[in-house]
């Protein structure tokens, strides 16, 4: 074997002997570690069938923001393979698990191709884990060439990445070339192209006793028959939106578990849906230094990624720290989700002293943030035949941060704030807390339609077809989305988000009563719980734990 190839392979393999993997195992068995539902689905419905069947193979592509747990997912898969081999579930040589981090300075397209060919020429079933593939733009063409040469017809390759452009191109190139594992009964419904969102609040607390108490309480009150999260979500939301349903049980739930649940939610607001940061913060007894270090870690990682990716994907735009920071300052000082390129451009050029940023440059920076899923856009909607339809074209879009940690990381680092109380005070003093709070809620609702259905292959289409906002001349509704009820029908959801004690909702209620008379308006608050036939005010910590 070529010395250079051997050096890179030996850097991470065998993976079960690496420090990072051993730390993962230590955490897994010594204290609560958050294992999202999709991890188990991927292992049981993709990896395991390939390893149990001689002629089965598969390719799985997973994308998601940095630090979201993609590498942890790969460690989880390795651990499950090792355990299942020990139990005799299937015959497999664990030495044939290959892990490569493509975010490695010595790797380029040519060397990566040589390494992959060296591994694939071994006549044994293999598990190949390619982490952060976006750093080698040609990876998708190289993998395609090996598939076309039938060198991956008995193995599984799992690819992770943080950058959306190259992964979207991979979906186009590799569609129909992802293996026969997806043709078997009970295979992964959402297919070979997966997206890892920041973890939702109910999944984040799923390993803790507070969530077990919540589930058992709902079951004992005969609100639900089983305690699986999808069942809770569908049953609870179906009851909340339907005026004909008695939802007084929400008051009993709140009385029973409010103190504990709200404390977990306070931690979740500060750490977002990033399992590592949430776990570290709780394990450190809410030490705010953990948070400041997390914000700095995330910010520095994103900036380093941008410096590496811009020369590869935005060749006409030179990445500059001052421009990036001025864009982040603008985006974190918004009082609402509405945005326009022109306004951002004018604001930034007033801020920059020795440089004038051009529209194309700004679009490249925003595209980087959209493609790495740091932010997302939602469209206005209209109604056709009593169903939502998204308005295309130059309509006013809204912009949201994918997660509260992303917002807090950018806000605190740009302003050099190293104290949590000072950070939250700054956000509130600038009247930005309403938008920050709205980000937390909207990001939980944006994936609601596809938690019970397979998502579209294109994640951008996923977002564009799941949630919008409705505006008339008299009023605006923050959230209009849909979900699939436990009885099988699709139902609309209307929700407002507010941090104010009083907000005039009369025009919205008059419109809903006229156009959708069976629907109840949901108003998501910080801590107010109040139930009426037409409207329910419900704290974010409660509604987000139930859906």
XYZ file of N, CA and C in Angstrom, residues 411-535:
375
model
N -24.467 36.336 17.834
C -24.734 37.590 18.539
C -23.639 37.881 19.572
N -23.286 36.880 20.359
C -22.319 37.098 21.445
C -20.902 37.298 20.930
N -20.503 36.553 19.900
C -19.125 36.658 19.417
C -18.888 37.964 18.668
N -19.871 38.411 17.887
C -19.703 39.663 17.150
C -19.571 40.840 18.112
N -20.249 40.750 19.258
C -20.250 41.854 20.234
C -19.327 41.579 21.423
N -18.619 40.445 21.377
C -17.655 40.082 22.436
C -18.297 40.093 23.823
N -19.473 39.467 23.939
C -20.174 39.356 25.222
C -19.842 37.996 25.831
N -19.314 37.993 27.057
C -18.857 36.754 27.687
C -19.598 36.442 28.979
N -20.814 36.921 29.078
C -21.628 36.695 30.268
C -23.064 36.460 29.813
N -23.689 35.384 30.291
C -25.008 35.008 29.799
C -26.064 36.040 30.179
N -26.033 36.537 31.405
C -27.016 37.549 31.815
C -26.876 38.810 30.967
N -25.649 39.191 30.717
C -25.401 40.373 29.889
C -25.888 40.128 28.453
N -25.704 38.902 27.978
C -26.136 38.544 26.621
C -27.645 38.674 26.476
N -28.393 38.056 27.370
C -29.855 38.108 27.291
C -30.350 39.535 27.525
N -29.708 40.265 28.440
C -30.091 41.656 28.691
C -29.889 42.498 27.428
N -28.786 42.287 26.744
C -28.510 43.036 25.520
C -29.585 42.786 24.464
N -29.983 41.528 24.318
C -31.014 41.172 23.339
C -32.345 41.832 23.701
N -32.674 41.821 24.987
C -33.936 42.415 25.430
C -33.903 43.938 25.352
N -32.769 44.534 25.718
C -32.649 45.992 25.686
C -32.801 46.539 24.266
N -32.374 45.765 23.284
C -32.484 46.189 21.890
C -33.835 45.795 21.272
N -34.743 45.299 22.121
C -36.067 44.851 21.651
C -35.972 43.760 20.581
N -35.006 42.865 20.762
C -34.794 41.779 19.804
C -35.310 40.436 20.331
N -35.732 40.405 21.600
C -36.074 39.116 22.202
C -37.298 38.481 21.537
N -38.238 39.308 21.073
C -39.424 38.760 20.411
C -39.053 37.957 19.178
N -38.144 38.493 18.357
C -37.698 37.783 17.155
C -36.892 36.540 17.521
N -36.040 36.656 18.538
C -35.258 35.512 18.998
C -36.181 34.374 19.450
N -37.189 34.705 20.242
C -38.161 33.722 20.732
C -38.945 33.106 19.566
N -39.305 33.938 18.598
C -40.037 33.451 17.418
C -39.204 32.446 16.637
N -37.884 32.682 16.553
C -36.985 31.728 15.881
C -37.099 30.335 16.495
N -37.106 30.279 17.830
C -37.154 28.995 18.534
C -38.428 28.240 18.181
N -39.547 28.956 18.149
C -40.836 28.320 17.876
C -40.946 27.910 16.409
N -40.622 28.834 15.499
C -40.781 28.562 14.062
C -39.943 27.362 13.645
N -38.732 27.261 14.164
C -37.879 26.142 13.748
C -38.430 24.795 14.222
N -39.262 24.776 15.278
C -39.912 23.535 15.695
C -41.089 23.187 14.785
N -41.728 24.213 14.255
C -42.900 23.971 13.420
C -42.545 23.717 11.959
N -41.365 24.166 11.504
C -41.046 24.084 10.083
C -40.945 22.642 9.587
N -40.560 21.718 10.471
C -40.454 20.321 10.040
C -41.666 19.483 10.439
N -42.690 20.137 10.987
C -43.870 19.422 11.482
C -44.550 18.546 10.414
N -44.755 19.037 9.178
C -45.457 18.207 8.189
C -44.766 16.895 7.869
N -43.428 16.898 7.979
C -42.700 15.714 7.524
C -42.163 14.855 8.665
N -42.658 15.108 9.889
C -42.318 14.219 10.992
C -43.132 12.935 10.919
N -44.253 12.971 10.180
C -45.098 11.788 10.042
C -45.154 11.304 8.603
N -44.408 11.958 7.705
C -44.379 11.568 6.295
C -42.946 11.673 5.795
N -42.595 10.904 4.757
C -41.262 11.058 4.173
C -41.073 12.469 3.637
N -39.915 13.048 3.915
C -39.621 14.387 3.410
C -39.242 14.317 1.942
N -39.466 15.403 1.190
C -38.977 15.454 -0.187
C -37.469 15.275 -0.212
N -36.951 14.745 -1.315
C -35.506 14.521 -1.421
C -34.746 15.830 -1.264
N -35.252 16.897 -1.896
C -34.597 18.190 -1.852
C -34.983 18.911 -0.561
N -34.012 19.122 0.338
C -34.316 19.713 1.635
C -34.826 21.134 1.501
N -34.394 21.855 0.449
C -34.899 23.214 0.247
C -36.381 23.177 -0.105
N -36.783 22.193 -0.899
C -38.195 22.021 -1.210
C -38.968 21.670 0.059
N -38.359 20.855 0.889
C -38.928 20.468 2.189
C -39.335 21.722 2.964
N -38.394 22.656 3.084
C -38.664 23.857 3.863
C -39.686 24.751 3.187
N -39.581 24.867 1.865
C -40.462 25.769 1.133
C -41.902 25.274 1.081
N -42.123 24.005 1.335
C -43.466 23.442 1.225
C -44.042 23.025 2.574
N -43.422 23.474 3.645
C -43.892 23.014 4.948
C -44.550 24.100 5.787
N -44.031 25.323 5.716
C -44.520 26.367 6.607
C -44.413 27.721 5.920
N -45.426 28.560 6.154
C -45.395 29.913 5.635
C -46.085 30.853 6.608
N -46.195 32.121 6.225
C -46.956 33.061 7.037
C -48.041 33.670 6.149
N -49.130 34.100 6.778
C -50.266 34.646 6.029
C -50.460 36.111 6.394
N -50.603 36.948 5.372
C -50.802 38.378 5.612
C -51.971 38.886 4.787
N -52.846 39.619 5.456
C -53.918 40.348 4.771
C -53.708 41.831 5.037
N -54.622 42.650 4.614
C -54.499 44.084 4.869
C -54.679 44.404 6.355
N -55.417 43.548 7.082
C -55.738 43.837 8.481
C -54.852 43.127 9.493
N -54.244 42.004 9.125
C -53.529 41.215 10.130
C -52.493 40.307 9.465
N -51.685 39.692 10.328
C -50.702 38.704 9.868
C -50.693 37.534 10.843
N -50.605 36.308 10.313
C -50.465 35.105 11.145
C -49.033 34.603 10.989
N -48.318 34.461 12.105
C -46.898 34.106 12.066
C -46.645 32.752 11.422
N -47.463 31.765 11.771
C -47.214 30.381 11.343
C -48.481 29.779 10.756
N -48.380 29.332 9.516
C -49.426 28.495 8.927
C -48.726 27.258 8.384
N -49.068 26.108 8.915
C -48.438 24.867 8.492
C -49.476 23.754 8.523
N -49.030 22.525 8.363
C -49.957 21.399 8.357
C -49.268 20.173 8.951
N -50.068 19.199 9.315
C -49.521 17.924 9.785
C -50.543 16.826 9.469
N -50.089 15.609 9.560
C -50.950 14.465 9.284
C -51.499 13.937 10.598
N -52.829 13.964 10.740
C -53.464 13.519 11.977
C -53.343 12.017 12.150
N -53.517 11.595 13.400
C -53.428 10.161 13.695
C -54.528 9.372 13.002
N -55.605 10.038 12.579
C -56.660 9.336 11.837
C -56.392 9.337 10.326
N -55.320 10.006 9.910
C -54.914 9.920 8.515
C -55.114 11.173 7.692
N -55.970 12.099 8.106
C -56.222 13.300 7.311
C -55.170 14.371 7.603
N -54.987 15.273 6.635
C -54.069 16.392 6.828
C -54.841 17.590 7.355
N -54.262 18.254 8.345
C -54.939 19.376 8.977
C -54.032 20.600 9.035
N -54.643 21.769 8.869
C -53.904 23.018 8.967
C -53.689 23.403 10.428
N -52.616 24.137 10.654
C -52.305 24.678 11.980
C -52.078 26.178 11.824
N -52.759 26.966 12.660
C -52.573 28.415 12.692
C -51.988 28.781 14.057
N -50.851 29.471 14.043
C -50.197 29.797 15.315
C -49.589 31.192 15.288
N -49.726 31.872 16.418
C -49.083 33.159 16.647
C -48.021 32.971 17.723
N -46.968 33.783 17.665
C -45.906 33.741 18.671
C -45.796 35.127 19.291
N -45.815 35.197 20.608
C -45.746 36.509 21.253
C -45.044 36.426 22.604
N -44.313 37.482 22.925
C -43.727 37.631 24.261
C -44.430 38.760 25.011
N -45.504 39.288 24.425
C -46.257 40.389 25.036
C -47.436 39.845 25.831
N -47.781 40.557 26.904
C -48.939 40.152 27.696
C -50.235 40.391 26.941
N -50.283 41.475 26.184
C -51.507 41.805 25.454
C -51.191 42.001 23.982
N -51.962 41.360 23.142
C -51.812 41.503 21.709
C -53.195 41.367 21.091
N -53.565 42.302 20.242
C -54.897 42.287 19.649
C -54.969 41.200 18.576
N -55.760 40.179 18.859
C -55.897 39.044 17.942
C -57.294 38.959 17.349
N -58.085 39.991 17.536
C -59.492 39.927 17.140
C -59.673 39.731 15.642
N -58.882 40.416 14.826
C -59.019 40.274 13.370
C -58.670 38.857 12.910
N -57.629 38.288 13.528
C -57.243 36.913 13.177
C -58.362 35.946 13.548
N -58.900 36.108 14.750
C -59.967 35.202 15.205
C -61.211 35.327 14.334
N -61.582 36.556 13.957
C -62.752 36.749 13.084
C -62.546 36.031 11.758
N -61.326 36.117 11.225
C -61.033 35.489 9.923
C -61.075 33.963 10.031
N -60.435 33.409 11.073
C -60.432 31.947 11.243
C -61.851 31.434 11.462
N -62.638 32.137 12.277
C -64.025 31.710 12.529
C -64.854 31.696 11.245
N -64.544 32.598 10.338
C -65.273 32.658 9.071
C -64.780 31.623 8.072
N -63.446 31.532 7.914
C -62.873 30.684 6.863
C -62.617 29.247 7.312
N -62.249 29.058 8.553
C -61.918 27.724 9.074
C -62.575 27.565 10.443
N -63.894 27.489 10.483
C -64.650 27.578 11.747
C -64.383 26.454 12.741
N -63.798 25.347 12.311
C -63.522 24.248 13.239
C -62.158 24.378 13.908
N -61.353 25.335 13.437
C -59.981 25.443 13.921
C -59.859 26.409 15.091
N -58.985 26.050 16.002
C -58.646 26.895 17.148
C -57.282 27.544 16.881
N -57.151 28.823 17.192
C -55.879 29.525 17.055
C -54.974 29.191 18.242
N -53.718 28.848 17.941
C -52.719 28.599 18.984
C -51.869 29.851 19.141
N -51.747 30.345 20.356
C -50.861 31.481 20.634
C -49.769 30.990 21.582
N -48.537 31.008 21.107
C -47.423 30.455 21.879
C -46.746 31.586 22.637
N -46.681 31.422 23.953
C -46.217 32.470 24.865
C -44.990 32.005 25.639
N -44.468 32.901 26.473
C -43.364 32.509 27.354
C -43.869 31.664 28.524
N -44.961 32.079 29.178
C -45.428 31.300 30.332
C -46.947 31.355 30.548
N -47.687 32.027 29.683
C -49.130 32.151 29.873
C -49.867 30.919 29.348
N -50.754 30.356 30.170
C -51.620 29.253 29.758
C -53.072 29.664 30.017
N -53.835 29.732 28.940
C -55.240 30.127 29.047
C -56.012 29.479 27.897
N -57.106 28.824 28.226
C -57.839 28.030 27.235
C -59.224 28.619 27.005
N -59.579 28.791 25.743
C -60.913 29.209 25.354
C -61.326 28.339 24.167
N -62.563 28.442 23.764
C -63.043 27.621 22.647
C -62.347 27.992 21.340
N -62.166 29.307 21.108
C -61.598 29.776 19.843
C -60.083 29.878 19.852
N -59.495 29.937 21.051
C -58.074 30.263 21.147
C -57.472 29.595 22.375
